[in-house]
Coordinates of C-alpha atoms and ligand atoms in Angstrom, one line a residue:
M1 CA -10.9 21.1 -15.1
R2 CA -12.8 19.9 -12.1
M3 CA -11.6 17.5 -9.4
T4 CA -13.7 15.5 -6.9
F5 CA -12.1 13.6 -4.0
L6 CA -13.8 10.3 -3.8
G7 CA -11.3 8.7 -1.4
A8 CA -8.1 9.1 0.6
A9 CA -9.5 12.4 1.9
G10 CA -9.3 12.4 5.7
A11 CA -7.9 8.8 5.5
V12 CA -5.0 6.9 4.1
T13 CA -7.1 4.4 2.0
G14 CA -9.6 4.4 -0.8
S15 CA -7.6 6.6 -3.2
K16 CA -9.9 7.8 -6.0
Y17 CA -9.8 11.2 -7.7
L18 CA -12.3 12.1 -10.4
L19 CA -11.1 14.6 -13.0
E20 CA -13.6 16.2 -15.3
L21 CA -11.9 17.7 -18.4
G22 CA -14.7 19.3 -20.3
S23 CA -17.1 16.4 -21.1
R24 CA -14.4 13.8 -20.4
R25 CA -14.1 11.9 -17.1
V26 CA -10.9 10.4 -15.9
L27 CA -10.4 8.5 -12.6
V28 CA -7.0 8.6 -11.0
D29 CA -6.5 5.6 -8.8
C30 CA -9.3 3.2 -7.9
G31 CA -8.5 2.1 -4.4
L32 CA -10.3 0.1 -1.8
F33 CA -11.1 1.6 1.6
Q34 CA -9.4 -0.4 4.4
G35 CA -9.2 -0.1 8.2
V36 CA -12.1 1.0 10.4
K37 CA -15.6 -0.3 9.7
R38 CA -16.9 3.1 8.8
L39 CA -14.4 3.3 6.0
R40 CA -14.7 -0.3 4.8
E41 CA -18.5 0.2 4.5
R42 CA -17.8 2.9 1.9
N43 CA -16.7 0.1 -0.4
W44 CA -20.3 -1.1 -0.5
Q45 CA -21.7 2.3 -1.4
P46 CA -22.1 3.0 -5.1
L47 CA -19.7 5.6 -6.6
P48 CA -21.5 9.0 -7.3
L49 CA -21.1 8.3 -11.0
D50 CA -21.8 5.5 -13.4
P51 CA -18.4 3.7 -14.0
R52 CA -19.4 3.3 -17.7
S53 CA -19.3 7.1 -18.1
L54 CA -15.5 7.1 -17.4
D55 CA -13.2 7.6 -20.4
A56 CA -10.1 6.3 -18.7
V57 CA -8.7 5.1 -15.4
L58 CA -5.0 5.9 -14.4
L59 CA -3.3 4.0 -11.6
T60 CA -0.3 5.3 -9.7
H61 CA 0.6 1.9 -8.3
A62 CA -0.5 -1.6 -7.4
H63 CA -1.3 -1.4 -3.7
I64 CA -4.8 -2.4 -3.0
D65 CA -5.8 0.9 -1.4
H66 CA -5.0 2.4 -4.9
S67 CA -6.2 -0.4 -7.1
G68 CA -8.5 -2.8 -5.2
Y69 CA -11.8 -1.2 -6.3
L70 CA -11.1 -1.9 -10.0
P71 CA -12.9 -5.3 -9.9
V72 CA -16.1 -3.5 -8.7
I73 CA -16.1 -1.0 -11.6
A74 CA -15.2 -3.8 -14.1
R75 CA -18.2 -5.8 -12.8
E76 CA -20.4 -2.7 -13.1
G77 CA -19.6 -2.4 -16.8
Y78 CA -16.5 -0.3 -17.1
R79 CA -14.7 -1.4 -20.3
G80 CA -12.3 1.5 -21.0
P81 CA -8.5 1.5 -20.6
V82 CA -6.8 1.3 -17.2
Y83 CA -3.3 2.8 -17.6
C84 CA -0.4 1.8 -15.4
T85 CA 3.3 1.0 -15.6
D86 CA 4.3 -2.5 -16.8
A87 CA 5.6 -3.5 -13.3
T88 CA 2.2 -2.3 -11.8
R89 CA 0.4 -4.5 -14.4
R90 CA 2.5 -7.5 -13.5
L91 CA 2.0 -6.9 -9.7
L92 CA -1.8 -6.5 -10.2
S93 CA -2.0 -9.8 -12.0
I94 CA -0.8 -11.3 -8.6
M95 CA -2.5 -8.9 -6.2
L96 CA -6.0 -8.4 -7.6
P97 CA -7.0 -12.1 -7.8
D98 CA -5.5 -12.5 -4.3
A99 CA -7.6 -9.6 -3.0
A100 CA -10.6 -11.2 -4.5
R101 CA -9.8 -14.6 -2.9
L102 CA -9.4 -12.9 0.4
Q103 CA -12.8 -11.3 0.0
E104 CA -14.3 -14.7 -0.9
E105 CA -12.6 -16.6 1.9
E106 CA -13.6 -14.1 4.5
A107 CA -17.2 -14.2 3.5
E108 CA -17.1 -18.0 3.4
F109 CA -15.3 -18.2 6.8
A110 CA -17.8 -15.8 8.3
N111 CA -20.7 -18.0 7.0
R112 CA -19.1 -21.2 8.2
H113 CA -18.5 -19.9 11.7
G114 CA -21.6 -17.8 11.9
F115 CA -20.0 -14.7 13.1
S116 CA -21.1 -12.4 10.3
K117 CA -23.7 -9.8 11.2
H118 CA -25.0 -10.2 7.6
A119 CA -26.5 -13.6 6.7
P120 CA -25.2 -14.9 4.4
A121 CA -22.0 -12.8 4.2
R122 CA -21.1 -12.1 0.5
P123 CA -17.8 -11.0 -0.9
L124 CA -17.3 -7.5 -2.3
Y125 CA -16.1 -9.1 -5.5
T126 CA -15.0 -12.4 -6.9
E127 CA -11.9 -13.7 -8.6
A128 CA -13.8 -13.5 -11.9
D129 CA -14.4 -9.8 -11.3
A130 CA -10.7 -9.4 -10.7
R131 CA -9.8 -11.2 -13.9
A132 CA -12.2 -8.9 -15.8
A133 CA -10.4 -5.9 -14.3
L134 CA -6.9 -7.3 -15.3
A135 CA -8.1 -7.5 -19.0
L136 CA -8.4 -3.7 -19.0
L137 CA -4.8 -2.9 -18.0
H138 CA -2.7 -1.0 -20.6
P139 CA 1.0 -0.6 -19.7
V140 CA 2.6 2.8 -20.1
A141 CA 6.4 3.5 -20.1
P142 CA 7.6 6.0 -17.5
H143 CA 8.4 9.5 -19.1
S144 CA 6.5 8.7 -22.3
D145 CA 3.7 10.9 -23.5
L146 CA 0.2 9.2 -23.3
A147 CA -2.9 10.5 -25.0
I148 CA -5.7 9.7 -22.6
C149 CA -8.3 11.3 -25.0
A150 CA -8.3 14.0 -27.6
E151 CA -8.3 16.6 -24.8
A152 CA -5.8 15.3 -22.4
R153 CA -2.3 13.8 -22.1
A154 CA -0.5 12.1 -19.2
S155 CA 3.0 11.3 -18.2
Y156 CA 4.3 8.8 -15.6
S157 CA 7.4 9.3 -13.5
H158 CA 9.1 7.1 -10.9
A159 CA 7.7 7.5 -7.3
G160 CA 10.2 5.0 -5.6
H161 CA 7.5 3.6 -3.3
L162 CA 7.0 0.2 -4.8
L163 CA 7.9 -1.7 -8.1
G164 CA 6.1 0.3 -10.8
A165 CA 5.0 3.1 -8.5
A166 CA 4.5 6.4 -10.3
S167 CA 3.5 10.0 -10.0
I168 CA 1.2 11.0 -12.8
R169 CA 1.0 14.4 -14.5
I170 CA -2.1 15.2 -16.6
E171 CA -2.3 18.1 -18.9
A172 CA -5.5 19.3 -20.6
Q173 CA -6.5 22.6 -22.3
G174 CA -3.3 24.3 -21.1
E175 CA -3.8 23.3 -17.4
S176 CA -1.8 20.7 -15.6
I177 CA -2.2 18.6 -12.4
L178 CA 0.3 16.3 -10.8
F179 CA -0.6 13.4 -8.6
S180 CA 2.3 12.4 -6.4
G181 CA 0.9 8.9 -5.8
D182 CA 2.6 7.3 -2.8
L183 CA 6.1 8.6 -2.6
G184 CA 9.1 6.5 -1.5
R185 CA 12.1 7.6 0.5
M186 CA 15.1 9.4 -0.8
R187 CA 17.5 6.7 0.7
D188 CA 15.5 3.5 0.9
P189 CA 17.9 0.4 1.0
L190 CA 15.7 -1.4 -1.6
M191 CA 13.9 1.2 -3.8
R192 CA 15.3 4.0 -6.0
A193 CA 14.6 7.6 -5.0
P194 CA 11.5 9.3 -6.5
D195 CA 12.0 11.4 -9.7
P196 CA 11.8 15.2 -9.1
P197 CA 8.3 16.5 -9.8
P198 CA 7.5 18.0 -13.1
A199 CA 5.9 21.5 -13.2
A200 CA 2.2 21.6 -12.6
D201 CA -0.6 24.1 -11.7
W202 CA -2.2 21.8 -9.2
V203 CA -0.5 19.1 -7.1
V204 CA -2.2 16.4 -5.1
I205 CA 0.3 15.1 -2.6
E206 CA 0.1 12.2 -0.1
S207 CA 0.7 12.8 3.6
T208 CA 0.9 9.3 5.2
Y209 CA 3.8 10.6 7.3
G210 CA 2.9 14.3 7.1
N211 CA 3.6 14.6 10.9
R212 CA 6.5 12.2 11.3
L213 CA 10.3 11.9 10.6
H214 CA 12.1 8.7 9.9
S215 CA 14.6 9.6 7.2
G216 CA 17.5 9.6 9.7
V217 CA 16.9 6.0 10.8
D218 CA 19.1 3.2 9.4
P219 CA 16.8 0.3 9.0
E220 CA 19.5 -2.4 9.3
A221 CA 20.7 -0.8 12.6
E222 CA 17.2 -0.5 13.9
L223 CA 16.2 -4.1 13.0
A224 CA 19.3 -5.9 14.4
P225 CA 18.9 -5.5 18.2
P226 CA 15.3 -6.5 18.7
L227 CA 15.6 -9.4 16.3
D228 CA 18.8 -10.6 18.0
R229 CA 17.2 -10.5 21.5
A230 CA 14.0 -12.2 20.4
L231 CA 15.8 -15.0 18.6
A232 CA 18.3 -15.4 21.5
R233 CA 15.5 -16.0 23.9
G234 CA 14.1 -18.7 21.6
G235 CA 11.2 -16.5 20.5
V236 CA 9.2 -16.6 17.3
V237 CA 9.4 -13.3 15.4
V238 CA 6.1 -12.7 13.6
V239 CA 6.4 -10.0 10.9
P240 CA 3.1 -8.9 9.4
T241 CA 4.2 -7.5 6.1
F242 CA 2.9 -6.2 2.9
A243 CA 3.6 -9.1 0.5
V244 CA 5.1 -6.8 -2.1
G245 CA 7.7 -4.3 -1.3
R246 CA 8.3 -4.5 2.5
A247 CA 8.5 -8.3 2.4
Q248 CA 11.4 -8.1 0.0
L249 CA 13.1 -5.3 1.9
L250 CA 12.9 -7.4 5.1
L251 CA 14.4 -10.4 3.3
H252 CA 17.2 -8.2 2.0
L253 CA 17.9 -6.8 5.5
I254 CA 17.7 -10.2 7.2
A255 CA 20.1 -11.7 4.5
R256 CA 22.6 -8.9 5.2
L257 CA 22.3 -9.3 9.0
K258 CA 22.8 -13.0 8.8
A259 CA 25.8 -12.6 6.4
R260 CA 27.6 -10.5 8.9
G261 CA 26.6 -12.6 11.9
A262 CA 24.6 -9.8 13.5
I263 CA 21.7 -12.1 14.4
P264 CA 21.5 -15.9 15.1
D265 CA 21.2 -18.1 12.1
A266 CA 17.5 -19.1 12.8
P267 CA 15.2 -20.3 10.1
V268 CA 13.2 -17.7 8.1
Y269 CA 9.8 -18.5 6.6
L270 CA 8.1 -16.4 4.0
N271 CA 4.5 -17.5 4.4
S272 CA 2.9 -15.6 1.5
P273 CA 2.4 -17.1 -1.9
M274 CA 1.9 -13.6 -3.2
A275 CA 5.3 -12.4 -1.8
E276 CA 6.9 -15.5 -3.3
D277 CA 5.4 -14.7 -6.7
A278 CA 6.4 -11.0 -6.5
T279 CA 10.1 -11.6 -5.5
P280 CA 11.3 -12.7 -9.0
L281 CA 9.8 -9.5 -10.5
Y282 CA 12.6 -7.5 -9.0
Q283 CA 14.9 -9.1 -11.6
D284 CA 12.8 -7.9 -14.4
Y285 CA 12.8 -4.2 -13.4
P286 CA 16.4 -3.4 -12.4
D287 CA 15.8 0.4 -13.0
E288 CA 13.2 0.5 -10.2
H289 CA 15.4 -0.6 -7.3
R290 CA 19.0 -0.6 -6.0
L291 CA 19.9 -4.3 -5.7
G292 CA 22.5 -6.0 -7.9
A293 CA 22.3 -9.6 -9.0
A294 CA 24.2 -11.0 -6.0
E295 CA 22.0 -9.1 -3.5
L296 CA 18.8 -10.2 -5.4
A297 CA 20.0 -13.9 -5.2
A298 CA 20.8 -13.5 -1.4
M299 CA 17.4 -12.0 -0.8
S300 CA 15.6 -14.9 -2.6
R301 CA 17.7 -17.5 -0.8
V302 CA 17.4 -16.4 2.8
A303 CA 13.9 -17.6 3.4
H304 CA 12.1 -20.9 3.1
F305 CA 8.9 -20.3 1.0
V306 CA 5.9 -21.8 2.6
K307 CA 3.6 -23.2 -0.1
S308 CA 0.6 -25.0 1.2
V309 CA -2.0 -24.2 3.8
E310 CA -0.9 -27.4 5.6
E311 CA 2.7 -26.2 5.7
S312 CA 1.4 -22.8 7.0
K313 CA -0.5 -24.5 9.8
A314 CA 2.5 -26.7 10.7
L315 CA 4.5 -23.6 11.4
N316 CA 2.2 -22.9 14.3
T317 CA 3.2 -26.2 16.0
R318 CA 6.9 -25.4 15.8
V319 CA 9.0 -23.6 18.5
G320 CA 11.4 -20.7 18.2
P321 CA 13.8 -19.4 17.4
M322 CA 12.4 -18.6 14.0
I323 CA 11.2 -15.7 11.9
I324 CA 7.9 -15.8 10.0
L325 CA 7.1 -13.1 7.5
S326 CA 3.4 -13.2 6.4
A327 CA 0.7 -10.9 5.0
S328 CA -1.2 -8.8 5.6
G329 CA 1.0 -5.9 6.7
M330 CA -1.6 -4.4 9.0
A331 CA -2.8 -7.8 10.2
T332 CA -6.2 -7.1 8.7
G333 CA -6.4 -10.6 7.1
G334 CA -4.4 -13.3 5.5
R335 CA -2.2 -16.1 6.9
V336 CA -0.5 -13.9 9.5
L337 CA -3.7 -14.0 11.6
H338 CA -3.2 -17.7 12.3
H339 CA 0.4 -17.0 13.4
L340 CA -0.7 -14.2 15.7
K341 CA -3.4 -16.4 17.2
A342 CA -0.7 -19.1 17.8
F343 CA 2.2 -16.9 19.0
A344 CA 0.8 -13.6 20.4
P345 CA 0.0 -15.3 23.8
D346 CA 3.7 -16.2 24.3
E347 CA 5.8 -13.6 26.0
R348 CA 9.0 -14.7 24.1
T349 CA 7.3 -13.7 20.8
L350 CA 8.2 -10.5 19.0
I351 CA 5.6 -9.0 16.7
L352 CA 7.3 -6.6 14.4
F353 CA 5.4 -4.1 12.2
T354 CA 7.3 -2.7 9.2
G355 CA 5.0 0.0 7.9
F356 CA 2.2 2.4 8.5
Q357 CA -0.7 1.0 10.5
A358 CA -4.0 2.6 9.6
A359 CA -6.5 3.5 12.4
G360 CA -8.9 0.7 13.2
T361 CA -6.6 -2.2 12.1
R362 CA -5.3 -4.9 14.4
G363 CA -1.8 -3.5 13.7
A364 CA -2.8 -0.1 15.2
A365 CA -4.5 -1.8 18.2
L366 CA -1.4 -4.0 18.9
L367 CA 0.9 -0.9 18.7
A368 CA -1.4 1.0 21.0
G369 CA -0.7 -1.8 23.6
A370 CA -4.0 -3.9 23.3
D371 CA -3.8 -6.9 25.7
T372 CA -6.3 -8.8 23.6
I373 CA -7.1 -8.8 19.9
K374 CA -10.1 -10.3 18.1
I375 CA -9.2 -12.8 15.4
H376 CA -11.8 -14.8 13.5
G377 CA -14.4 -13.9 16.2
E378 CA -12.2 -15.1 19.1
W379 CA -10.4 -12.9 21.7
V380 CA -6.7 -13.7 21.7
P381 CA -4.5 -12.6 24.7
V382 CA -1.4 -10.6 23.7
R383 CA 1.7 -11.2 25.9
A384 CA 4.2 -10.8 23.0
Q385 CA 6.5 -7.9 22.6
V386 CA 5.2 -5.5 19.9
L387 CA 7.4 -3.2 18.0
Q388 CA 7.2 -0.9 15.0
L389 CA 10.2 -0.3 12.8
H390 CA 10.4 3.2 11.4
G391 CA 13.3 2.9 9.0
T392 CA 11.5 0.3 6.9
S393 CA 8.7 2.6 5.9
S394 CA 8.0 2.8 2.1
H395 CA 6.7 6.4 2.5
A396 CA 8.6 9.6 2.5
D397 CA 8.4 11.5 5.8
Y398 CA 7.3 15.2 5.9
R399 CA 10.8 16.5 5.4
E400 CA 11.2 14.4 2.3
L401 CA 7.7 15.3 1.0
V402 CA 8.4 19.0 1.4
A403 CA 11.9 18.6 -0.2
W404 CA 10.3 16.7 -3.1
L405 CA 7.7 19.3 -3.9
A406 CA 10.2 22.2 -3.4
G407 CA 12.3 20.5 -6.1
S408 CA 9.5 21.4 -8.6
P409 CA 10.6 23.7 -11.5
R410 CA 7.9 26.2 -10.4
V411 CA 5.7 26.6 -7.4
P412 CA 2.3 25.1 -8.0
R413 CA -0.7 27.4 -7.7
R414 CA -2.6 25.1 -5.5
V415 CA -1.6 22.0 -3.5
F416 CA -4.1 19.4 -2.2
V417 CA -2.9 17.3 0.7
T418 CA -4.5 13.8 0.8
H419 CA -3.8 10.2 1.8
G420 CA -3.2 10.8 5.5
E421 CA -5.0 10.6 8.9
P422 CA -6.4 14.1 9.6
A423 CA -3.6 15.2 12.0
A424 CA -0.9 14.1 9.5
S425 CA -2.5 15.9 6.5
D426 CA -2.9 19.1 8.5
A427 CA 0.7 19.0 9.7
L428 CA 1.9 18.6 6.1
R429 CA -0.4 21.4 5.0
Q430 CA 1.4 23.7 7.6
H431 CA 4.9 22.5 6.6
L432 CA 4.1 23.1 2.9
R433 CA 2.6 26.5 3.6
R434 CA 5.8 27.6 5.3
A435 CA 8.1 26.1 2.6
L436 CA 6.2 27.2 -0.5
D437 CA 4.3 30.3 -1.5
A438 CA 1.2 28.3 -2.5
E439 CA -2.4 27.8 -1.5
V440 CA -2.5 24.5 0.4
T441 CA -5.8 22.7 1.1
V442 CA -6.8 19.5 2.9
P443 CA -9.9 18.3 1.0
E444 CA -12.7 16.4 2.5
Q445 CA -14.3 13.2 1.2
G446 CA -16.6 14.1 -1.7
E447 CA -15.4 17.7 -2.0
R448 CA -15.1 19.2 -5.5
F449 CA -12.8 21.9 -6.8
S450 CA -13.0 23.7 -10.1
T451 CA -10.3 25.2 -12.2
L452 CA -7.5 27.2 -11.8
Ligands
ZN1 ZN1 1.2 2.4 -1.6

């Protein structure tokens, strides 16, 4: 068995792990690089292999940094199976075409306004490429035994991070490797806890929060005071949120806070067609989350769903108090940019981040206290209050990551720490070293390791 780290090594995005099992080649995750330009440029460099030489692709979950490169390999001729859970398949049918439209819109916008350095700017892929990728998806039931090829088998288990999110164990020629995927929290208000890890010789574990703790924070208690103060001063609360997962958690928390009168009864707008499409999916996968029918109904009712671009623009002419939830979660694109442009200059505004902000994103800049941010080629002054919630993270913190791996039936021989900024990955490496008697490595981009 040989493994090459083609992404999420030294960074949180671009997850792609190439496994060579004898003459067979399997790609685990097929993610897009996001964040700083140096990373985004990697999306334009060809993979160090011909995608047509792959025997299978296995996806841990639907987030674009794990799936958003699929349209590229589909365009380049990959026609083999892409295995994922059924919930992941349903989410991808919403998310991949949207990712493609975003690529196309940004290229078109850049051309129209002439601020691209490339003339003409072209999209990384199109909606047609995304549809070609969707045609390759094969749903897999969690805990079932999947034959990837004659030499290798795989099994998916719940990772608790997002609807359909899984850890994947692959076994070939008596050797085994477990990919944690992105791991959720043990006590998330929305999602179920991750399954304990099955035994494996090698483990690849994420480290988004490898140097942070947030498992003690009650998200509802954390959210109430800043929300209450901002709405009481007549402010607009702009919540850049991932359309799937954190948007629904926020709706659930806001519904609960409103029901018990903890915040003013201000209007709530969900301005993300993708989040609107994803919300009903929670009803179809009751095993994946903790909400009952009444809570699901309350979550769906609490916000007004903004449909058209006109309605979205009209929101910017309104005054507070109101709450606007809109994608993208790191303010790297999407409709939220227009709301930030409109409301960031107002000191009554509260900009509330709900998840991890990768280096180089507008989200990271705002949290670092930037007094201006560039949106669509224009500098926008920031006078708004900017806050990050910790309890709404969809990722386990280091204590939860170590506890998860320590729950393995046997200590793995070797652990690879990926999917983190370098300081976070190194911190998790040290925590794991102390907790387990295993060799722990932080691989670099492009680095290759041979068997066991
Ligand atoms: Zn994820």
